[in-house]
Amino acid sequence: QKEVEQDPGPLSVPEGAIVSLNCTYSNSAFQYFMWYRQYSRKGPELLMYTYSSGNKEDGRFTAQVDKSSKYISLFIRDSQPSDSATYLCAKSTNFGNEKLTFGTGTRLTIIP
Amino acid sequence: NAGVMQNPRHLVRRRGQEARLRCSPMKGHSHVYWYRQLPEEGLKFMVYLQKENIIDESGMPKERFSAEFPKEGPSILRIQQVVRGDSAAYFCASSPEKRGDEQFFGPGTRLTVL
């Protein structure tokens, strides 16, 4: 069993729709959860990170963590064509100065 | 402030040759991480280094791969006697000394083994 499972997609939604991206993990030692966005032929960039169960909001993006079920989600409201990218969830035991464990990534396309 | 720099951006090698990938961390960052991304797969951790020290190499293949981060100069990921299965994108990330800050990724080096 992989430590982090993520549906690879691809996922296509119309512009303006709400997007839901999900990951599950198996290692309870993971405490920090991150979402990275990766445009084609580019390096990943951090979108959001969270530590505790519950929701964290940043503009159109909401990260949700449920530690009891080992499930994390990223919601994108009012999706834009510029949101088209691969979204990677990542986990670590601590935040910073430690390796990250990534999911396989979900390729998202927003259709104008 | 320049971001993480990686060179070359594209590297083509024939089977059996050596590949050297370079990574210059962001200014002020003393921690470097190397990840590999195979086609249609997520990033896989390879190695974590501080200046002159390997902190975690649990993701490094046992043979042909080595990494260093000397006191002066960039971090180097070295792959000896490359095989076709080494074809991938190799990403470097860096973070500052203090705990609690994110890893910033470079643009990657795309290695193609013919």
PDB file of C-alpha atoms in Angstrom:
ATOM      1  CA  GLN A   1       0.000   0.000   0.000  1.00  0.00           C
ATOM      2  CA  LYS A   2       1.337   3.417  -0.942  1.00  0.00           C
ATOM      3  CA  GLU A   3       1.779   5.862   1.917  1.00  0.00           C
ATOM      4  CA  VAL A   4      -0.180   8.510   0.012  1.00  0.00           C
ATOM      5  CA  GLU A   5      -2.938   7.693  -2.462  1.00  0.00           C
ATOM      6  CA  GLN A   6      -4.264  10.242  -4.919  1.00  0.00           C
ATOM      7  CA  ASP A   7      -6.583   9.837  -7.891  1.00  0.00           C
ATOM      8  CA  PRO A   8      -4.449  10.756 -10.915  1.00  0.00           C
ATOM      9  CA  GLY A   9      -7.403  11.967 -12.952  1.00  0.00           C
ATOM     10  CA  PRO A  10      -7.381  13.602 -15.399  1.00  0.00           C
ATOM     11  CA  LEU A  11     -10.156  15.842 -14.171  1.00  0.00           C
ATOM     12  CA  SER A  12     -11.878  18.367 -16.448  1.00  0.00           C
ATOM     13  CA  VAL A  13     -14.413  20.876 -15.180  1.00  0.00           C
ATOM     14  CA  PRO A  14     -15.993  24.007 -16.676  1.00  0.00           C
ATOM     15  CA  GLU A  15     -14.791  27.432 -15.641  1.00  0.00           C
ATOM     16  CA  GLY A  16     -16.472  28.676 -12.487  1.00  0.00           C
ATOM     17  CA  ALA A  17     -17.134  25.222 -11.073  1.00  0.00           C
ATOM     18  CA  ILE A  18     -16.039  24.054  -7.631  1.00  0.00           C
ATOM     19  CA  VAL A  19     -13.195  21.558  -7.807  1.00  0.00           C
ATOM     20  CA  SER A  20     -12.588  18.876  -5.200  1.00  0.00           C
ATOM     21  CA  LEU A  21      -9.237  17.098  -5.043  1.00  0.00           C
ATOM     22  CA  ASN A  22      -8.590  14.320  -2.558  1.00  0.00           C
ATOM     23  CA  CYS A  23      -5.843  12.242  -0.970  1.00  0.00           C
ATOM     24  CA  THR A  24      -5.711   9.475   1.582  1.00  0.00           C
ATOM     25  CA  TYR A  25      -2.703   8.440   3.628  1.00  0.00           C
ATOM     26  CA  SER A  26      -1.774   5.450   5.717  1.00  0.00           C
ATOM     27  CA  ASN A  27       0.962   6.659   8.085  1.00  0.00           C
ATOM     28  CA  SER A  28      -0.405   8.200  11.258  1.00  0.00           C
ATOM     29  CA  ALA A  29       2.984   9.791  11.936  1.00  0.00           C
ATOM     30  CA  PHE A  30       2.247  12.383   9.267  1.00  0.00           C
ATOM     31  CA  GLN A  31       1.340  15.633  10.950  1.00  0.00           C
ATOM     32  CA  TYR A  32       1.717  18.236   8.218  1.00  0.00           C
ATOM     33  CA  PHE A  33      -0.238  18.204   4.997  1.00  0.00           C
ATOM     34  CA  MET A  34       0.529  20.287   1.959  1.00  0.00           C
ATOM     35  CA  TRP A  35      -0.904  20.962  -1.454  1.00  0.00           C
ATOM     36  CA  TYR A  36       1.460  21.811  -4.280  1.00  0.00           C
ATOM     37  CA  ARG A  37       0.551  23.052  -7.734  1.00  0.00           C
ATOM     38  CA  GLN A  38       2.738  22.093 -10.669  1.00  0.00           C
ATOM     39  CA  TYR A  39       2.353  23.634 -14.083  1.00  0.00           C
ATOM     40  CA  SER A  40       3.581  21.670 -17.066  1.00  0.00           C
ATOM     41  CA  ARG A  41       7.384  21.584 -17.288  1.00  0.00           C
ATOM     42  CA  LYS A  42       7.750  23.570 -14.053  1.00  0.00           C
ATOM     43  CA  GLY A  43       8.689  22.824 -10.475  1.00  0.00           C
ATOM     44  CA  PRO A  44       5.996  22.425  -7.798  1.00  0.00           C
ATOM     45  CA  GLU A  45       4.957  25.478  -5.804  1.00  0.00           C
ATOM     46  CA  LEU A  46       3.371  25.370  -2.384  1.00  0.00           C
ATOM     47  CA  LEU A  47      -0.282  26.378  -2.326  1.00  0.00           C
ATOM     48  CA  MET A  48      -1.262  25.642   1.235  1.00  0.00           C
ATOM     49  CA  TYR A  49      -0.186  23.675   4.254  1.00  0.00           C
ATOM     50  CA  THR A  50      -2.074  22.683   7.356  1.00  0.00           C
ATOM     51  CA  TYR A  51      -1.336  20.889  10.574  1.00  0.00           C
ATOM     52  CA  SER A  52      -4.584  20.245  12.341  1.00  0.00           C
ATOM     53  CA  SER A  53      -7.861  18.644  11.413  1.00  0.00           C
ATOM     54  CA  GLY A  54     -10.424  21.037  10.048  1.00  0.00           C
ATOM     55  CA  ASN A  55     -10.475  23.646   7.319  1.00  0.00           C
ATOM     56  CA  LYS A  56      -7.974  26.264   6.256  1.00  0.00           C
ATOM     57  CA  GLU A  57      -8.969  28.889   3.733  1.00  0.00           C
ATOM     58  CA  ASP A  58      -6.827  31.070   1.472  1.00  0.00           C
ATOM     59  CA  GLY A  59      -8.720  33.029  -1.150  1.00  0.00           C
ATOM     60  CA  ARG A  60     -10.434  30.625  -3.517  1.00  0.00           C
ATOM     61  CA  PHE A  61      -8.640  27.634  -1.986  1.00  0.00           C
ATOM     62  CA  THR A  62      -9.719  25.603   1.039  1.00  0.00           C
ATOM     63  CA  ALA A  63      -7.693  22.735   2.489  1.00  0.00           C
ATOM     64  CA  GLN A  64      -9.551  20.227   4.633  1.00  0.00           C
ATOM     65  CA  VAL A  65      -7.972  17.578   6.840  1.00  0.00           C
ATOM     66  CA  ASP A  66      -9.676  14.694   8.614  1.00  0.00           C
ATOM     67  CA  LYS A  67      -7.037  12.900  10.658  1.00  0.00           C
ATOM     68  CA  SER A  68      -9.467  10.313  12.009  1.00  0.00           C
ATOM     69  CA  SER A  69     -10.100   8.977   8.500  1.00  0.00           C
ATOM     70  CA  LYS A  70      -6.662   9.971   7.133  1.00  0.00           C
ATOM     71  CA  TYR A  71      -8.270  11.983   4.362  1.00  0.00           C
ATOM     72  CA  ILE A  72      -7.341  15.396   3.013  1.00  0.00           C
ATOM     73  CA  SER A  73      -9.029  17.546   0.391  1.00  0.00           C
ATOM     74  CA  LEU A  74      -8.415  20.697  -1.577  1.00  0.00           C
ATOM     75  CA  PHE A  75     -11.369  22.721  -2.804  1.00  0.00           C
ATOM     76  CA  ILE A  76     -11.058  25.370  -5.473  1.00  0.00           C
ATOM     77  CA  ARG A  77     -13.953  27.797  -5.798  1.00  0.00           C
ATOM     78  CA  ASP A  78     -14.755  29.806  -8.913  1.00  0.00           C
ATOM     79  CA  SER A  79     -12.202  27.802 -10.881  1.00  0.00           C
ATOM     80  CA  GLN A  80     -10.247  29.644 -13.578  1.00  0.00           C
ATOM     81  CA  PRO A  81      -8.407  28.381 -16.677  1.00  0.00           C
ATOM     82  CA  SER A  82      -5.187  29.460 -14.942  1.00  0.00           C
ATOM     83  CA  ASP A  83      -5.898  26.799 -12.300  1.00  0.00           C
ATOM     84  CA  SER A  84      -5.221  24.122 -14.929  1.00  0.00           C
ATOM     85  CA  ALA A  85      -2.237  22.221 -13.536  1.00  0.00           C
ATOM     86  CA  THR A  86      -1.282  19.089 -11.674  1.00  0.00           C
ATOM     87  CA  TYR A  87      -2.078  19.207  -7.972  1.00  0.00           C
ATOM     88  CA  LEU A  88       0.084  17.186  -5.621  1.00  0.00           C
ATOM     89  CA  CYS A  89      -0.699  16.422  -2.022  1.00  0.00           C
ATOM     90  CA  ALA A  90       2.266  15.951   0.266  1.00  0.00           C
ATOM     91  CA  LYS A  91       2.834  14.888   3.840  1.00  0.00           C
ATOM     92  CA  SER A  92       5.590  15.104   6.402  1.00  0.00           C
ATOM     93  CA  THR A  93       6.045  14.435  10.055  1.00  0.00           C
ATOM     94  CA  ASN A  94       7.368  17.928  10.642  1.00  0.00           C
ATOM     95  CA  PHE A  95       7.171  21.072   8.538  1.00  0.00           C
ATOM     96  CA  GLY A  96      10.516  22.012   7.132  1.00  0.00           C
ATOM     97  CA  ASN A  97      13.903  20.285   7.148  1.00  0.00           C
ATOM     98  CA  GLU A  98      12.482  16.895   6.342  1.00  0.00           C
ATOM     99  CA  LYS A  99      11.603  14.848   3.295  1.00  0.00           C
ATOM    100  CA  LEU A 100       8.157  15.174   1.774  1.00  0.00           C
ATOM    101  CA  THR A 101       6.033  12.207   0.733  1.00  0.00           C
ATOM    102  CA  PHE A 102       3.945  13.018  -2.319  1.00  0.00           C
ATOM    103  CA  GLY A 103       0.858  11.569  -3.911  1.00  0.00           C
ATOM    104  CA  THR A 104       0.931  10.854  -7.630  1.00  0.00           C
ATOM    105  CA  GLY A 105      -0.820  14.118  -8.454  1.00  0.00           C
ATOM    106  CA  THR A 106      -4.166  14.928 -10.096  1.00  0.00           C
ATOM    107  CA  ARG A 107      -4.109  16.600 -13.474  1.00  0.00           C
ATOM    108  CA  LEU A 108      -6.796  19.276 -13.596  1.00  0.00           C
ATOM    109  CA  THR A 109      -8.088  21.107 -16.664  1.00  0.00           C
ATOM    110  CA  ILE A 110     -10.491  24.039 -16.375  1.00  0.00           C
ATOM    111  CA  ILE A 111     -12.473  24.426 -19.572  1.00  0.00           C
ATOM    112  CA  PRO A 112     -13.258  28.063 -20.529  1.00  0.00           C
TER     113      PRO A 112
ATOM    114  CA  ASN B   1      16.092  37.138  -4.711  1.00  0.00           C
ATOM    115  CA  ALA B   2      16.720  34.426  -7.251  1.00  0.00           C
ATOM    116  CA  GLY B   3      14.919  31.158  -6.708  1.00  0.00           C
ATOM    117  CA  VAL B   4      16.384  27.679  -6.748  1.00  0.00           C
ATOM    118  CA  MET B   5      18.528  27.247  -9.836  1.00  0.00           C
ATOM    119  CA  GLN B   6      19.047  23.964 -11.608  1.00  0.00           C
ATOM    120  CA  ASN B   7      21.217  23.212 -14.592  1.00  0.00           C
ATOM    121  CA  PRO B   8      21.171  21.955 -17.118  1.00  0.00           C
ATOM    122  CA  ARG B   9      17.437  22.139 -17.743  1.00  0.00           C
ATOM    123  CA  HIS B  10      17.671  19.325 -20.269  1.00  0.00           C
ATOM    124  CA  LEU B  11      20.301  16.622 -20.412  1.00  0.00           C
ATOM    125  CA  VAL B  12      20.644  13.831 -22.943  1.00  0.00           C
ATOM    126  CA  ARG B  13      22.938  10.912 -22.246  1.00  0.00           C
ATOM    127  CA  ARG B  14      23.576   7.575 -23.891  1.00  0.00           C
ATOM    128  CA  ARG B  15      23.406   4.393 -21.856  1.00  0.00           C
ATOM    129  CA  GLY B  16      26.557   3.917 -19.817  1.00  0.00           C
ATOM    130  CA  GLN B  17      27.480   7.596 -19.638  1.00  0.00           C
ATOM    131  CA  GLU B  18      27.512   9.741 -16.518  1.00  0.00           C
ATOM    132  CA  ALA B  19      24.983  12.445 -15.702  1.00  0.00           C
ATOM    133  CA  ARG B  20      25.731  15.372 -13.391  1.00  0.00           C
ATOM    134  CA  LEU B  21      22.857  17.536 -12.235  1.00  0.00           C
ATOM    135  CA  ARG B  22      23.487  20.793 -10.409  1.00  0.00           C
ATOM    136  CA  CYS B  23      21.393  22.681  -7.910  1.00  0.00           C
ATOM    137  CA  SER B  24      22.042  26.110  -6.419  1.00  0.00           C
ATOM    138  CA  PRO B  25      19.720  26.709  -3.460  1.00  0.00           C
ATOM    139  CA  MET B  26      18.039  29.995  -2.714  1.00  0.00           C
ATOM    140  CA  LYS B  27      20.236  32.574  -1.036  1.00  0.00           C
ATOM    141  CA  GLY B  28      20.472  31.882   2.663  1.00  0.00           C
ATOM    142  CA  HIS B  29      19.237  28.303   2.369  1.00  0.00           C
ATOM    143  CA  SER B  30      21.479  25.576   3.730  1.00  0.00           C
ATOM    144  CA  HIS B  31      19.240  22.538   3.194  1.00  0.00           C
ATOM    145  CA  VAL B  32      18.879  20.818  -0.174  1.00  0.00           C
ATOM    146  CA  TYR B  33      16.573  18.000  -1.228  1.00  0.00           C
ATOM    147  CA  TRP B  34      16.528  15.986  -4.426  1.00  0.00           C
ATOM    148  CA  TYR B  35      13.365  14.403  -5.816  1.00  0.00           C
ATOM    149  CA  ARG B  36      12.744  12.351  -8.949  1.00  0.00           C
ATOM    150  CA  GLN B  37       9.566  12.435 -11.005  1.00  0.00           C
ATOM    151  CA  LEU B  38       8.954   9.616 -13.430  1.00  0.00           C
ATOM    152  CA  PRO B  39       6.364  10.048 -16.205  1.00  0.00           C
ATOM    153  CA  GLU B  40       2.814   9.955 -14.808  1.00  0.00           C
ATOM    154  CA  GLU B  41       4.119   9.583 -11.252  1.00  0.00           C
ATOM    155  CA  GLY B  42       4.465  11.906  -8.326  1.00  0.00           C
ATOM    156  CA  LEU B  43       7.707  13.148  -6.889  1.00  0.00           C
ATOM    157  CA  LYS B  44       9.795  10.602  -5.027  1.00  0.00           C
ATOM    158  CA  PHE B  45      12.261  11.725  -2.396  1.00  0.00           C
ATOM    159  CA  MET B  46      15.854  10.761  -3.025  1.00  0.00           C
ATOM    160  CA  VAL B  47      18.217  12.539  -0.655  1.00  0.00           C
ATOM    161  CA  TYR B  48      18.409  15.400   1.850  1.00  0.00           C
ATOM    162  CA  LEU B  49      21.677  17.251   2.409  1.00  0.00           C
ATOM    163  CA  GLN B  50      23.052  20.078   4.449  1.00  0.00           C
ATOM    164  CA  LYS B  51      26.387  21.675   3.713  1.00  0.00           C
ATOM    165  CA  GLU B  52      28.958  18.855   3.604  1.00  0.00           C
ATOM    166  CA  ASN B  53      26.555  16.367   5.210  1.00  0.00           C
ATOM    167  CA  ILE B  54      24.036  13.821   4.000  1.00  0.00           C
ATOM    168  CA  ILE B  55      21.108  13.907   6.407  1.00  0.00           C
ATOM    169  CA  ASP B  56      18.760  11.361   4.820  1.00  0.00           C
ATOM    170  CA  GLU B  57      19.523   9.213   1.788  1.00  0.00           C
ATOM    171  CA  SER B  58      16.727   6.704   2.301  1.00  0.00           C
ATOM    172  CA  GLY B  59      15.365   7.307  -1.210  1.00  0.00           C
ATOM    173  CA  MET B  60      18.622   6.934  -3.094  1.00  0.00           C
ATOM    174  CA  PRO B  61      19.157   3.825  -5.211  1.00  0.00           C
ATOM    175  CA  LYS B  62      21.951   1.768  -3.702  1.00  0.00           C
ATOM    176  CA  GLU B  63      24.102   1.785  -6.807  1.00  0.00           C
ATOM    177  CA  ARG B  64      25.192   4.367  -9.375  1.00  0.00           C
ATOM    178  CA  PHE B  65      23.630   7.362  -7.598  1.00  0.00           C
ATOM    179  CA  SER B  66      25.460   9.779  -5.337  1.00  0.00           C
ATOM    180  CA  ALA B  67      24.907  13.310  -4.072  1.00  0.00           C
ATOM    181  CA  GLU B  68      26.990  15.982  -2.458  1.00  0.00           C
ATOM    182  CA  PHE B  69      26.587  19.517  -1.191  1.00  0.00           C
ATOM    183  CA  PRO B  70      30.057  20.967  -0.681  1.00  0.00           C
ATOM    184  CA  LYS B  71      30.917  23.912   1.502  1.00  0.00           C
ATOM    185  CA  GLU B  72      31.282  26.052  -1.587  1.00  0.00           C
ATOM    186  CA  GLY B  73      29.309  25.638  -4.780  1.00  0.00           C
ATOM    187  CA  PRO B  74      26.135  23.897  -5.840  1.00  0.00           C
ATOM    188  CA  SER B  75      24.752  20.548  -4.815  1.00  0.00           C
ATOM    189  CA  ILE B  76      25.486  17.811  -7.328  1.00  0.00           C
ATOM    190  CA  LEU B  77      23.435  14.712  -8.073  1.00  0.00           C
ATOM    191  CA  ARG B  78      25.587  12.244  -9.952  1.00  0.00           C
ATOM    192  CA  ILE B  79      24.316   9.224 -11.848  1.00  0.00           C
ATOM    193  CA  GLN B  80      26.925   6.850 -13.142  1.00  0.00           C
ATOM    194  CA  GLN B  81      26.417   4.421 -16.042  1.00  0.00           C
ATOM    195  CA  VAL B  82      22.946   5.698 -16.809  1.00  0.00           C
ATOM    196  CA  VAL B  83      20.236   3.327 -18.014  1.00  0.00           C
ATOM    197  CA  ARG B  84      16.974   4.102 -19.815  1.00  0.00           C
ATOM    198  CA  GLY B  85      15.042   3.750 -16.560  1.00  0.00           C
ATOM    199  CA  ASP B  86      16.895   6.798 -15.203  1.00  0.00           C
ATOM    200  CA  SER B  87      15.031   9.018 -17.683  1.00  0.00           C
ATOM    201  CA  ALA B  88      12.977  11.351 -15.509  1.00  0.00           C
ATOM    202  CA  ALA B  89      12.664  14.894 -14.233  1.00  0.00           C
ATOM    203  CA  TYR B  90      14.925  15.575 -11.271  1.00  0.00           C
ATOM    204  CA  PHE B  91      13.879  18.373  -8.965  1.00  0.00           C
ATOM    205  CA  CYS B  92      15.908  20.091  -6.322  1.00  0.00           C
ATOM    206  CA  ALA B  93      14.361  21.974  -3.427  1.00  0.00           C
ATOM    207  CA  SER B  94      15.897  24.096  -0.693  1.00  0.00           C
ATOM    208  CA  SER B  95      14.865  25.374   2.702  1.00  0.00           C
ATOM    209  CA  PRO B  96      16.425  27.672   5.283  1.00  0.00           C
ATOM    210  CA  GLU B  97      18.119  26.620   8.486  1.00  0.00           C
ATOM    211  CA  LYS B  98      15.173  27.233  10.766  1.00  0.00           C
ATOM    212  CA  ARG B  99      12.525  24.590  11.049  1.00  0.00           C
ATOM    213  CA  GLY B 100       9.036  25.488   9.970  1.00  0.00           C
ATOM    214  CA  ASP B 101       9.610  26.911   6.519  1.00  0.00           C
ATOM    215  CA  GLU B 102       8.608  25.429   3.226  1.00  0.00           C
ATOM    216  CA  GLN B 103      10.766  23.795   0.614  1.00  0.00           C
ATOM    217  CA  PHE B 104      11.145  25.861  -2.534  1.00  0.00           C
ATOM    218  CA  PHE B 105      11.522  23.890  -5.722  1.00  0.00           C
ATOM    219  CA  GLY B 106      13.663  24.541  -8.745  1.00  0.00           C
ATOM    220  CA  PRO B 107      12.478  24.135 -12.356  1.00  0.00           C
ATOM    221  CA  GLY B 108      13.959  20.657 -12.662  1.00  0.00           C
ATOM    222  CA  THR B 109      16.406  18.898 -14.955  1.00  0.00           C
ATOM    223  CA  ARG B 110      14.903  16.580 -17.523  1.00  0.00           C
ATOM    224  CA  LEU B 111      17.216  13.671 -18.159  1.00  0.00           C
ATOM    225  CA  THR B 112      16.762  11.569 -21.267  1.00  0.00           C
ATOM    226  CA  VAL B 113      18.784   8.403 -21.663  1.00  0.00           C
ATOM    227  CA  LEU B 114      19.034   7.121 -25.213  1.00  0.00           C
TER     228      LEU B 114
END
